[in-house]
Amino acid sequence: MPLTPTAQILRTAERDGFAAGAFNVIQIEHAEAILAGARQAKAPVILQISENAVRYHGGLAPIAAASRAAARAADVPAALHLDHATSFELIREAAACGFGSVMYDGSRLPWAENVATTREITGWCHEQGLLVEAELGEIGGKDGAHTPGVRTDPGEAAAFVAATGVDALAVAVGSSHAMTVREATLDLPLIAALREAVPVPLVLHGSSGVPDSALAAAVAAGMRKVNISTHLNRLYTEAVREALAADPALVDPRRWLAPARDAVAAEVARLLDVLAPQIEDRTGART
Ligand code: G3H
Ligand code: ZN
């Protein structure tokens, strides 16, 4: 089936009160695993490729083409999203590669500059039919708005969305990127207040550090897109390590990548159940 626009998946999530799982692709095995997990959970899914992953590959087109082809061959609604982009050029390239959405990350810029750049990029993306996710500028911390302790102010968030026209907003509510233990505490009353104040879907970044119960509570409080990467990479790498340790004579990469891919698929299916527990038909067929 053709790629599903991210906007359509988020609309369904908003209507039915669940959160779309958005998982990062680094290798083609990630895309295959994420789609297999979504198929197992009968849930729509967002494949996202970050600017960092693009840098690793030395370009967007090959990994985007592979992800796109895998998504089109899958029998679940799947969207393609550019994650944490700071370069307008890369955003233009994503549009040319058929992405349904981009995250422009101006969170390290001062407020006025972030607003101006995000507004300009959003205007261009809307002309191309792309959904735009953005993030508020924040004071301090190399991890921008996702430094532990940083919180998004609901009034500022509403003003930012009004000034920029973005379609989804990443908010700081207690999570932090790249955690390898799932012990973050989310500010649930703040999520509820942001949902009241902000007219677009809320996005949780750094969700690897958030335990299942808090993910479910965040969804109940109004979170509509949940980004998870490190947690899956941890399982992926653990499975590789185990396979190599179990048979030091292994040479064929398929023998150690297959268990890693299977581990990620199973965890994606499980996480999608956490993010959309009450929805019977999560495939977006009714959208
Ligand atoms: O944009 C990607 C996510 O925020 C992933 O963060 O690696 O901490 O799960 P994570
Ligand atoms: Zn992120």
PDB file of C-alpha atoms and ligand atoms in Angstrom:
ATOM      1  CA  MET A   1       0.000   0.000   0.000  1.00  0.00           C
ATOM      2  CA  PRO A   2       1.147   3.602  -0.512  1.00  0.00           C
ATOM      3  CA  LEU A   3       2.754   5.443   2.377  1.00  0.00           C
ATOM      4  CA  THR A   4       0.214   6.889   4.798  1.00  0.00           C
ATOM      5  CA  PRO A   5       0.557  10.620   5.468  1.00  0.00           C
ATOM      6  CA  THR A   6       1.738  11.272   9.021  1.00  0.00           C
ATOM      7  CA  ALA A   7      -1.115  13.776   9.282  1.00  0.00           C
ATOM      8  CA  GLN A   8      -3.627  10.989   8.718  1.00  0.00           C
ATOM      9  CA  ILE A   9      -2.099   8.786  11.413  1.00  0.00           C
ATOM     10  CA  LEU A  10      -2.076  11.671  13.912  1.00  0.00           C
ATOM     11  CA  ARG A  11      -5.684  12.567  13.044  1.00  0.00           C
ATOM     12  CA  THR A  12      -6.748   8.993  13.776  1.00  0.00           C
ATOM     13  CA  ALA A  13      -4.742   9.021  17.012  1.00  0.00           C
ATOM     14  CA  GLU A  14      -6.414  12.256  18.062  1.00  0.00           C
ATOM     15  CA  ARG A  15      -9.861  10.999  17.183  1.00  0.00           C
ATOM     16  CA  ASP A  16      -9.465   7.633  18.902  1.00  0.00           C
ATOM     17  CA  GLY A  17      -7.353   8.787  21.842  1.00  0.00           C
ATOM     18  CA  PHE A  18      -4.146   6.853  21.259  1.00  0.00           C
ATOM     19  CA  ALA A  19      -0.548   7.763  20.498  1.00  0.00           C
ATOM     20  CA  ALA A  20       1.208   6.838  17.278  1.00  0.00           C
ATOM     21  CA  GLY A  21       4.472   5.017  17.876  1.00  0.00           C
ATOM     22  CA  ALA A  22       7.374   6.666  16.054  1.00  0.00           C
ATOM     23  CA  PHE A  23      10.528   4.565  15.911  1.00  0.00           C
ATOM     24  CA  ASN A  24      13.922   5.462  14.487  1.00  0.00           C
ATOM     25  CA  VAL A  25      15.433   3.711  11.499  1.00  0.00           C
ATOM     26  CA  ILE A  26      19.203   3.421  11.270  1.00  0.00           C
ATOM     27  CA  GLN A  27      19.640   0.285   9.187  1.00  0.00           C
ATOM     28  CA  ILE A  28      17.178  -1.399   6.854  1.00  0.00           C
ATOM     29  CA  GLU A  29      16.747  -4.069   9.560  1.00  0.00           C
ATOM     30  CA  HIS A  30      15.219  -1.413  11.816  1.00  0.00           C
ATOM     31  CA  ALA A  31      12.606  -0.572   9.194  1.00  0.00           C
ATOM     32  CA  GLU A  32      11.825  -4.257   8.686  1.00  0.00           C
ATOM     33  CA  ALA A  33      11.556  -4.851  12.438  1.00  0.00           C
ATOM     34  CA  ILE A  34       9.355  -1.810  13.090  1.00  0.00           C
ATOM     35  CA  LEU A  35       6.986  -2.761  10.287  1.00  0.00           C
ATOM     36  CA  ALA A  36       6.848  -6.388  11.455  1.00  0.00           C
ATOM     37  CA  GLY A  37       5.997  -5.174  14.966  1.00  0.00           C
ATOM     38  CA  ALA A  38       3.271  -2.887  13.649  1.00  0.00           C
ATOM     39  CA  ARG A  39       1.827  -5.721  11.610  1.00  0.00           C
ATOM     40  CA  GLN A  40       1.793  -7.908  14.716  1.00  0.00           C
ATOM     41  CA  ALA A  41       0.050  -5.174  16.752  1.00  0.00           C
ATOM     42  CA  LYS A  42      -2.255  -4.216  13.850  1.00  0.00           C
ATOM     43  CA  ALA A  43      -1.327  -0.599  14.486  1.00  0.00           C
ATOM     44  CA  PRO A  44      -0.231   2.252  12.249  1.00  0.00           C
ATOM     45  CA  VAL A  45       3.374   3.265  12.702  1.00  0.00           C
ATOM     46  CA  ILE A  46       5.763   6.106  11.930  1.00  0.00           C
ATOM     47  CA  LEU A  47       9.243   5.281  10.631  1.00  0.00           C
ATOM     48  CA  GLN A  48      11.559   8.154  11.386  1.00  0.00           C
ATOM     49  CA  ILE A  49      15.025   8.929  10.118  1.00  0.00           C
ATOM     50  CA  SER A  50      17.035  11.476  12.045  1.00  0.00           C
ATOM     51  CA  GLU A  51      19.548  13.990  10.746  1.00  0.00           C
ATOM     52  CA  ASN A  52      22.148  12.074  12.776  1.00  0.00           C
ATOM     53  CA  ALA A  53      21.289   8.844  10.948  1.00  0.00           C
ATOM     54  CA  VAL A  54      21.550  10.694   7.637  1.00  0.00           C
ATOM     55  CA  ARG A  55      25.002  11.920   8.670  1.00  0.00           C
ATOM     56  CA  TYR A  56      25.982   8.331   9.545  1.00  0.00           C
ATOM     57  CA  HIS A  57      24.958   7.098   6.080  1.00  0.00           C
ATOM     58  CA  GLY A  58      26.427  10.115   4.325  1.00  0.00           C
ATOM     59  CA  GLY A  59      23.084  10.906   2.697  1.00  0.00           C
ATOM     60  CA  LEU A  60      19.322  10.603   3.051  1.00  0.00           C
ATOM     61  CA  ALA A  61      18.261   9.056  -0.252  1.00  0.00           C
ATOM     62  CA  PRO A  62      19.450   5.418   0.112  1.00  0.00           C
ATOM     63  CA  ILE A  63      18.087   4.774   3.626  1.00  0.00           C
ATOM     64  CA  ALA A  64      14.919   6.730   2.802  1.00  0.00           C
ATOM     65  CA  ALA A  65      14.349   4.694  -0.359  1.00  0.00           C
ATOM     66  CA  ALA A  66      14.825   1.441   1.547  1.00  0.00           C
ATOM     67  CA  SER A  67      12.469   2.515   4.350  1.00  0.00           C
ATOM     68  CA  ARG A  68       9.917   3.754   1.872  1.00  0.00           C
ATOM     69  CA  ALA A  69       9.978   0.531  -0.138  1.00  0.00           C
ATOM     70  CA  ALA A  70       9.672  -1.570   3.034  1.00  0.00           C
ATOM     71  CA  ALA A  71       6.760   0.577   4.228  1.00  0.00           C
ATOM     72  CA  ARG A  72       5.001   0.318   0.904  1.00  0.00           C
ATOM     73  CA  ALA A  73       5.337  -3.459   0.963  1.00  0.00           C
ATOM     74  CA  ALA A  74       3.889  -3.689   4.494  1.00  0.00           C
ATOM     75  CA  ASP A  75       0.200  -4.250   5.054  1.00  0.00           C
ATOM     76  CA  VAL A  76      -0.150  -1.666   7.834  1.00  0.00           C
ATOM     77  CA  PRO A  77      -0.418   2.113   7.479  1.00  0.00           C
ATOM     78  CA  ALA A  78       3.128   3.444   7.746  1.00  0.00           C
ATOM     79  CA  ALA A  79       4.400   6.999   7.493  1.00  0.00           C
ATOM     80  CA  LEU A  80       7.880   8.354   6.855  1.00  0.00           C
ATOM     81  CA  HIS A  81       9.125  11.217   9.051  1.00  0.00           C
ATOM     82  CA  LEU A  82      12.364  13.213   9.155  1.00  0.00           C
ATOM     83  CA  ASP A  83      13.438  13.530  12.792  1.00  0.00           C
ATOM     84  CA  HIS A  84      15.397  16.355  14.478  1.00  0.00           C
ATOM     85  CA  ALA A  85      16.332  18.179  11.287  1.00  0.00           C
ATOM     86  CA  THR A  86      18.199  21.435  11.661  1.00  0.00           C
ATOM     87  CA  SER A  87      18.974  21.872   7.979  1.00  0.00           C
ATOM     88  CA  PHE A  88      16.452  23.371   5.557  1.00  0.00           C
ATOM     89  CA  GLU A  89      18.333  21.646   2.733  1.00  0.00           C
ATOM     90  CA  LEU A  90      17.752  18.239   4.311  1.00  0.00           C
ATOM     91  CA  ILE A  91      14.066  19.081   4.753  1.00  0.00           C
ATOM     92  CA  ARG A  92      13.851  19.918   1.040  1.00  0.00           C
ATOM     93  CA  GLU A  93      15.494  16.597   0.247  1.00  0.00           C
ATOM     94  CA  ALA A  94      13.021  14.755   2.488  1.00  0.00           C
ATOM     95  CA  ALA A  95      10.151  16.327   0.551  1.00  0.00           C
ATOM     96  CA  ALA A  96      11.723  15.076  -2.673  1.00  0.00           C
ATOM     97  CA  CYS A  97      12.103  11.586  -1.154  1.00  0.00           C
ATOM     98  CA  GLY A  98       8.374  11.346  -0.393  1.00  0.00           C
ATOM     99  CA  PHE A  99       8.370  11.923   3.371  1.00  0.00           C
ATOM    100  CA  GLY A 100       4.986  12.782   4.915  1.00  0.00           C
ATOM    101  CA  SER A 101       6.376  14.946   7.685  1.00  0.00           C
ATOM    102  CA  VAL A 102       9.455  16.567   9.139  1.00  0.00           C
ATOM    103  CA  MET A 103      10.548  17.722  12.540  1.00  0.00           C
ATOM    104  CA  TYR A 104      12.337  21.023  12.343  1.00  0.00           C
ATOM    105  CA  ASP A 105      14.395  21.298  15.503  1.00  0.00           C
ATOM    106  CA  GLY A 106      15.213  24.903  16.298  1.00  0.00           C
ATOM    107  CA  SER A 107      15.174  24.230  20.024  1.00  0.00           C
ATOM    108  CA  ARG A 108      18.749  25.401  20.494  1.00  0.00           C
ATOM    109  CA  LEU A 109      17.982  28.781  18.917  1.00  0.00           C
ATOM    110  CA  PRO A 110      16.838  31.811  20.880  1.00  0.00           C
ATOM    111  CA  TRP A 111      13.020  32.174  20.904  1.00  0.00           C
ATOM    112  CA  ALA A 112      12.713  34.871  18.217  1.00  0.00           C
ATOM    113  CA  GLU A 113      15.076  33.096  15.831  1.00  0.00           C
ATOM    114  CA  ASN A 114      13.395  29.733  16.428  1.00  0.00           C
ATOM    115  CA  VAL A 115       9.969  31.286  15.718  1.00  0.00           C
ATOM    116  CA  ALA A 116      11.155  33.026  12.542  1.00  0.00           C
ATOM    117  CA  THR A 117      12.965  29.961  11.114  1.00  0.00           C
ATOM    118  CA  THR A 118      10.214  27.530  12.089  1.00  0.00           C
ATOM    119  CA  ARG A 119       7.585  29.798  10.490  1.00  0.00           C
ATOM    120  CA  GLU A 120       9.543  30.050   7.249  1.00  0.00           C
ATOM    121  CA  ILE A 121      10.147  26.294   7.051  1.00  0.00           C
ATOM    122  CA  THR A 122       6.544  25.509   7.971  1.00  0.00           C
ATOM    123  CA  GLY A 123       5.254  27.783   5.199  1.00  0.00           C
ATOM    124  CA  TRP A 124       7.433  26.010   2.649  1.00  0.00           C
ATOM    125  CA  CYS A 125       6.533  22.525   3.971  1.00  0.00           C
ATOM    126  CA  HIS A 126       2.820  23.272   3.846  1.00  0.00           C
ATOM    127  CA  GLU A 127       3.152  24.215   0.164  1.00  0.00           C
ATOM    128  CA  GLN A 128       4.618  20.715  -0.355  1.00  0.00           C
ATOM    129  CA  GLY A 129       1.886  19.043   1.717  1.00  0.00           C
ATOM    130  CA  LEU A 130       4.259  18.102   4.543  1.00  0.00           C
ATOM    131  CA  LEU A 131       3.246  18.074   8.200  1.00  0.00           C
ATOM    132  CA  VAL A 132       5.664  19.942  10.463  1.00  0.00           C
ATOM    133  CA  GLU A 133       6.592  19.038  14.023  1.00  0.00           C
ATOM    134  CA  ALA A 134       8.656  21.564  15.937  1.00  0.00           C
ATOM    135  CA  GLU A 135      10.091  22.204  19.346  1.00  0.00           C
ATOM    136  CA  LEU A 136      10.267  25.228  21.565  1.00  0.00           C
ATOM    137  CA  GLY A 137      13.532  26.952  22.236  1.00  0.00           C
ATOM    138  CA  GLU A 138      14.826  26.382  25.716  1.00  0.00           C
ATOM    139  CA  ILE A 139      17.353  27.882  28.038  1.00  0.00           C
ATOM    140  CA  GLY A 140      20.503  25.861  28.700  1.00  0.00           C
ATOM    141  CA  GLY A 141      21.282  22.179  28.484  1.00  0.00           C
ATOM    142  CA  LYS A 142      22.916  20.555  25.493  1.00  0.00           C
ATOM    143  CA  ASP A 143      19.795  18.476  25.024  1.00  0.00           C
ATOM    144  CA  GLY A 144      17.555  21.530  24.484  1.00  0.00           C
ATOM    145  CA  ALA A 145      14.019  21.132  25.741  1.00  0.00           C
ATOM    146  CA  HIS A 146      14.707  17.521  26.702  1.00  0.00           C
ATOM    147  CA  THR A 147      17.219  18.199  29.406  1.00  0.00           C
ATOM    148  CA  PRO A 148      15.864  16.650  32.611  1.00  0.00           C
ATOM    149  CA  GLY A 149      14.163  19.326  34.667  1.00  0.00           C
ATOM    150  CA  VAL A 150      13.246  21.519  31.700  1.00  0.00           C
ATOM    151  CA  ARG A 151       9.497  22.024  31.255  1.00  0.00           C
ATOM    152  CA  THR A 152       7.421  23.543  28.456  1.00  0.00           C
ATOM    153  CA  ASP A 153       5.201  26.395  29.564  1.00  0.00           C
ATOM    154  CA  PRO A 154       1.632  25.965  28.193  1.00  0.00           C
ATOM    155  CA  GLY A 155       1.214  29.666  27.412  1.00  0.00           C
ATOM    156  CA  GLU A 156       4.525  29.833  25.554  1.00  0.00           C
ATOM    157  CA  ALA A 157       3.680  26.638  23.701  1.00  0.00           C
ATOM    158  CA  ALA A 158       0.348  28.048  22.522  1.00  0.00           C
ATOM    159  CA  ALA A 159       2.032  31.289  21.431  1.00  0.00           C
ATOM    160  CA  PHE A 160       4.733  29.340  19.571  1.00  0.00           C
ATOM    161  CA  VAL A 161       2.164  27.262  17.656  1.00  0.00           C
ATOM    162  CA  ALA A 162       0.137  30.371  16.789  1.00  0.00           C
ATOM    163  CA  ALA A 163       3.239  32.248  15.618  1.00  0.00           C
ATOM    164  CA  THR A 164       4.696  29.438  13.516  1.00  0.00           C
ATOM    165  CA  GLY A 165       1.698  27.461  12.207  1.00  0.00           C
ATOM    166  CA  VAL A 166       3.287  24.098  13.078  1.00  0.00           C
ATOM    167  CA  ASP A 167       1.118  20.966  13.058  1.00  0.00           C
ATOM    168  CA  ALA A 168       2.582  19.073  16.032  1.00  0.00           C
ATOM    169  CA  LEU A 169       4.666  20.129  19.006  1.00  0.00           C
ATOM    170  CA  ALA A 170       7.421  18.341  20.923  1.00  0.00           C
ATOM    171  CA  VAL A 171       7.101  19.275  24.571  1.00  0.00           C
ATOM    172  CA  ALA A 172       9.380  18.936  27.587  1.00  0.00           C
ATOM    173  CA  VAL A 173       7.517  17.110  30.344  1.00  0.00           C
ATOM    174  CA  GLY A 174      10.205  15.115  32.126  1.00  0.00           C
ATOM    175  CA  SER A 175      11.706  12.777  29.542  1.00  0.00           C
ATOM    176  CA  SER A 176      15.272  13.001  28.342  1.00  0.00           C
ATOM    177  CA  HIS A 177      16.966  11.645  25.216  1.00  0.00           C
ATOM    178  CA  ALA A 178      19.102   8.486  25.102  1.00  0.00           C
ATOM    179  CA  MET A 179      18.245   7.016  28.515  1.00  0.00           C
ATOM    180  CA  THR A 180      19.191   3.352  28.824  1.00  0.00           C
ATOM    181  CA  VAL A 181      17.095   2.796  31.958  1.00  0.00           C
ATOM    182  CA  ARG A 182      13.341   3.278  32.004  1.00  0.00           C
ATOM    183  CA  GLU A 183      12.972   5.401  35.107  1.00  0.00           C
ATOM    184  CA  ALA A 184      11.971   8.892  33.937  1.00  0.00           C
ATOM    185  CA  THR A 185       9.086  10.545  35.762  1.00  0.00           C
ATOM    186  CA  LEU A 186       6.637  12.460  33.574  1.00  0.00           C
ATOM    187  CA  ASP A 187       4.731  15.550  34.667  1.00  0.00           C
ATOM    188  CA  LEU A 188       1.221  14.306  33.889  1.00  0.00           C
ATOM    189  CA  PRO A 189      -0.669  17.420  35.055  1.00  0.00           C
ATOM    190  CA  LEU A 190       1.575  19.459  32.741  1.00  0.00           C
ATOM    191  CA  ILE A 191       0.743  17.167  29.796  1.00  0.00           C
ATOM    192  CA  ALA A 192      -2.961  17.702  30.507  1.00  0.00           C
ATOM    193  CA  ALA A 193      -2.437  21.492  30.743  1.00  0.00           C
ATOM    194  CA  LEU A 194      -0.468  21.530  27.479  1.00  0.00           C
ATOM    195  CA  ARG A 195      -3.171  19.535  25.770  1.00  0.00           C
ATOM    196  CA  GLU A 196      -5.738  22.130  26.882  1.00  0.00           C
ATOM    197  CA  ALA A 197      -3.594  25.056  25.755  1.00  0.00           C
ATOM    198  CA  VAL A 198      -2.109  23.732  22.510  1.00  0.00           C
ATOM    199  CA  PRO A 199      -4.348  23.105  19.498  1.00  0.00           C
ATOM    200  CA  VAL A 200      -2.041  20.564  17.774  1.00  0.00           C
ATOM    201  CA  PRO A 201      -0.952  17.012  18.685  1.00  0.00           C
ATOM    202  CA  LEU A 202       1.697  16.758  21.413  1.00  0.00           C
ATOM    203  CA  VAL A 203       4.852  14.728  20.857  1.00  0.00           C
ATOM    204  CA  LEU A 204       6.932  12.975  23.517  1.00  0.00           C
ATOM    205  CA  HIS A 205      10.636  12.699  22.709  1.00  0.00           C
ATOM    206  CA  GLY A 206      13.182  10.667  24.625  1.00  0.00           C
ATOM    207  CA  SER A 207      10.565   8.044  25.442  1.00  0.00           C
ATOM    208  CA  SER A 208      13.109   5.244  25.859  1.00  0.00           C
ATOM    209  CA  GLY A 209      13.537   6.274  29.489  1.00  0.00           C
ATOM    210  CA  VAL A 210       9.823   6.236  30.228  1.00  0.00           C
ATOM    211  CA  PRO A 211       8.349   3.076  31.821  1.00  0.00           C
ATOM    212  CA  ASP A 212       5.241   1.454  30.317  1.00  0.00           C
ATOM    213  CA  SER A 213       2.889   2.729  33.026  1.00  0.00           C
ATOM    214  CA  ALA A 214       4.020   6.333  32.482  1.00  0.00           C
ATOM    215  CA  LEU A 215       3.736   5.970  28.698  1.00  0.00           C
ATOM    216  CA  ALA A 216       0.148   4.785  29.099  1.00  0.00           C
ATOM    217  CA  ALA A 217      -0.607   7.633  31.504  1.00  0.00           C
ATOM    218  CA  ALA A 218       0.940  10.161  29.104  1.00  0.00           C
ATOM    219  CA  VAL A 219      -1.309   8.911  26.325  1.00  0.00           C
ATOM    220  CA  ALA A 220      -4.342   9.138  28.595  1.00  0.00           C
ATOM    221  CA  ALA A 221      -3.323  12.722  29.417  1.00  0.00           C
ATOM    222  CA  GLY A 222      -3.171  13.626  25.714  1.00  0.00           C
ATOM    223  CA  MET A 223       0.181  12.668  24.169  1.00  0.00           C
ATOM    224  CA  ARG A 224      -0.366  11.720  20.506  1.00  0.00           C
ATOM    225  CA  LYS A 225       3.063  10.800  19.078  1.00  0.00           C
ATOM    226  CA  VAL A 226       5.672   8.926  21.103  1.00  0.00           C
ATOM    227  CA  ASN A 227       9.267   8.722  19.827  1.00  0.00           C
ATOM    228  CA  ILE A 228      11.332   5.719  20.880  1.00  0.00           C
ATOM    229  CA  SER A 229      14.825   4.890  19.679  1.00  0.00           C
ATOM    230  CA  THR A 230      17.519   4.119  22.273  1.00  0.00           C
ATOM    231  CA  HIS A 231      15.449   1.423  23.995  1.00  0.00           C
ATOM    232  CA  LEU A 232      15.101  -0.510  20.726  1.00  0.00           C
ATOM    233  CA  ASN A 233      18.778  -0.039  19.915  1.00  0.00           C
ATOM    234  CA  ARG A 234      19.675  -1.408  23.324  1.00  0.00           C
ATOM    235  CA  LEU A 235      17.667  -4.585  22.653  1.00  0.00           C
ATOM    236  CA  TYR A 236      19.048  -4.787  19.111  1.00  0.00           C
ATOM    237  CA  THR A 237      22.647  -4.554  20.284  1.00  0.00           C
ATOM    238  CA  GLU A 238      22.104  -6.955  23.182  1.00  0.00           C
ATOM    239  CA  ALA A 239      20.771  -9.553  20.739  1.00  0.00           C
ATOM    240  CA  VAL A 240      23.760  -9.048  18.432  1.00  0.00           C
ATOM    241  CA  ARG A 241      26.151  -9.356  21.360  1.00  0.00           C
ATOM    242  CA  GLU A 242      24.459 -12.564  22.516  1.00  0.00           C
ATOM    243  CA  ALA A 243      24.478 -14.135  19.066  1.00  0.00           C
ATOM    244  CA  LEU A 244      28.167 -13.345  18.541  1.00  0.00           C
ATOM    245  CA  ALA A 245      29.101 -14.578  22.005  1.00  0.00           C
ATOM    246  CA  ALA A 246      27.165 -17.808  21.532  1.00  0.00           C
ATOM    247  CA  ASP A 247      29.063 -18.633  18.352  1.00  0.00           C
ATOM    248  CA  PRO A 248      32.426 -16.899  17.949  1.00  0.00           C
ATOM    249  CA  ALA A 249      32.843 -18.577  14.563  1.00  0.00           C
ATOM    250  CA  LEU A 250      29.878 -16.650  13.085  1.00  0.00           C
ATOM    251  CA  VAL A 251      30.682 -14.831   9.859  1.00  0.00           C
ATOM    252  CA  ASP A 252      27.392 -14.319   8.021  1.00  0.00           C
ATOM    253  CA  PRO A 253      25.838 -11.050   9.287  1.00  0.00           C
ATOM    254  CA  ARG A 254      22.362 -12.454   8.660  1.00  0.00           C
ATOM    255  CA  ARG A 255      22.970 -14.926  11.484  1.00  0.00           C
ATOM    256  CA  TRP A 256      23.515 -12.193  14.080  1.00  0.00           C
ATOM    257  CA  LEU A 257      21.220  -9.519  12.617  1.00  0.00           C
ATOM    258  CA  ALA A 258      18.136 -11.743  12.387  1.00  0.00           C
ATOM    259  CA  PRO A 259      17.820 -12.226  16.176  1.00  0.00           C
ATOM    260  CA  ALA A 260      18.319  -8.483  16.665  1.00  0.00           C
ATOM    261  CA  ARG A 261      15.608  -7.707  14.144  1.00  0.00           C
ATOM    262  CA  ASP A 262      13.251 -10.230  15.798  1.00  0.00           C
ATOM    263  CA  ALA A 263      13.874  -8.710  19.240  1.00  0.00           C
ATOM    264  CA  VAL A 264      13.017  -5.230  17.993  1.00  0.00           C
ATOM    265  CA  ALA A 265       9.891  -6.429  16.159  1.00  0.00           C
ATOM    266  CA  ALA A 266       8.540  -8.082  19.311  1.00  0.00           C
ATOM    267  CA  GLU A 267       9.222  -4.989  21.419  1.00  0.00           C
ATOM    268  CA  VAL A 268       7.647  -2.635  18.869  1.00  0.00           C
ATOM    269  CA  ALA A 269       4.489  -4.777  18.892  1.00  0.00           C
ATOM    270  CA  ARG A 270       4.431  -4.705  22.702  1.00  0.00           C
ATOM    271  CA  LEU A 271       5.003  -0.943  22.866  1.00  0.00           C
ATOM    272  CA  LEU A 272       2.271  -0.253  20.322  1.00  0.00           C
ATOM    273  CA  ASP A 273      -0.105  -2.157  22.604  1.00  0.00           C
ATOM    274  CA  VAL A 274       0.942   0.123  25.460  1.00  0.00           C
ATOM    275  CA  LEU A 275       0.412   3.254  23.328  1.00  0.00           C
ATOM    276  CA  ALA A 276      -2.941   2.187  21.918  1.00  0.00           C
ATOM    277  CA  PRO A 277      -4.416  -0.373  24.314  1.00  0.00           C
ATOM    278  CA  GLN A 278      -8.109   0.297  23.929  1.00  0.00           C
ATOM    279  CA  ILE A 279      -8.379   0.660  20.193  1.00  0.00           C
ATOM    280  CA  GLU A 280      -9.669  -2.410  18.418  1.00  0.00           C
ATOM    281  CA  ASP A 281      -8.976  -1.344  14.869  1.00  0.00           C
ATOM    282  CA  ARG A 282      -5.755   0.609  14.996  1.00  0.00           C
ATOM    283  CA  THR A 283      -4.862   0.115  11.392  1.00  0.00           C
ATOM    284  CA  GLY A 284      -6.278   3.460  10.332  1.00  0.00           C
ATOM    285  CA  ALA A 285      -8.592   1.696   7.889  1.00  0.00           C
ATOM    286  CA  ARG A 286     -11.422   3.970   8.936  1.00  0.00           C
ATOM    287  CA  THR A 287      -9.521   7.196   8.273  1.00  0.00           C
TER     288      THR A 287
HETATM  289  O1  G3H B   1      13.472  11.779  18.260  1.00  0.00           O
HETATM  290  C1  G3H B   1      13.717  10.660  18.729  1.00  0.00           C
HETATM  291  C2  G3H B   1      13.361  10.329  20.086  1.00  0.00           C
HETATM  292  O2  G3H B   1      13.156  11.436  20.849  1.00  0.00           O
HETATM  293  C3  G3H B   1      14.053   9.150  20.660  1.00  0.00           C
HETATM  294  O3  G3H B   1      14.611   9.350  21.935  1.00  0.00           O
HETATM  295  O4  G3H B   1      16.334   7.576  21.912  1.00  0.00           O
HETATM  296  O5  G3H B   1      15.626   8.635  24.021  1.00  0.00           O
HETATM  297  O6  G3H B   1      14.067   7.130  22.801  1.00  0.00           O
HETATM  298  P1  G3H B   1      15.191   8.101  22.719  1.00  0.00           P
HETATM  299 ZN    ZN B   2      13.915  13.313  19.894  1.00  0.00          ZN
END
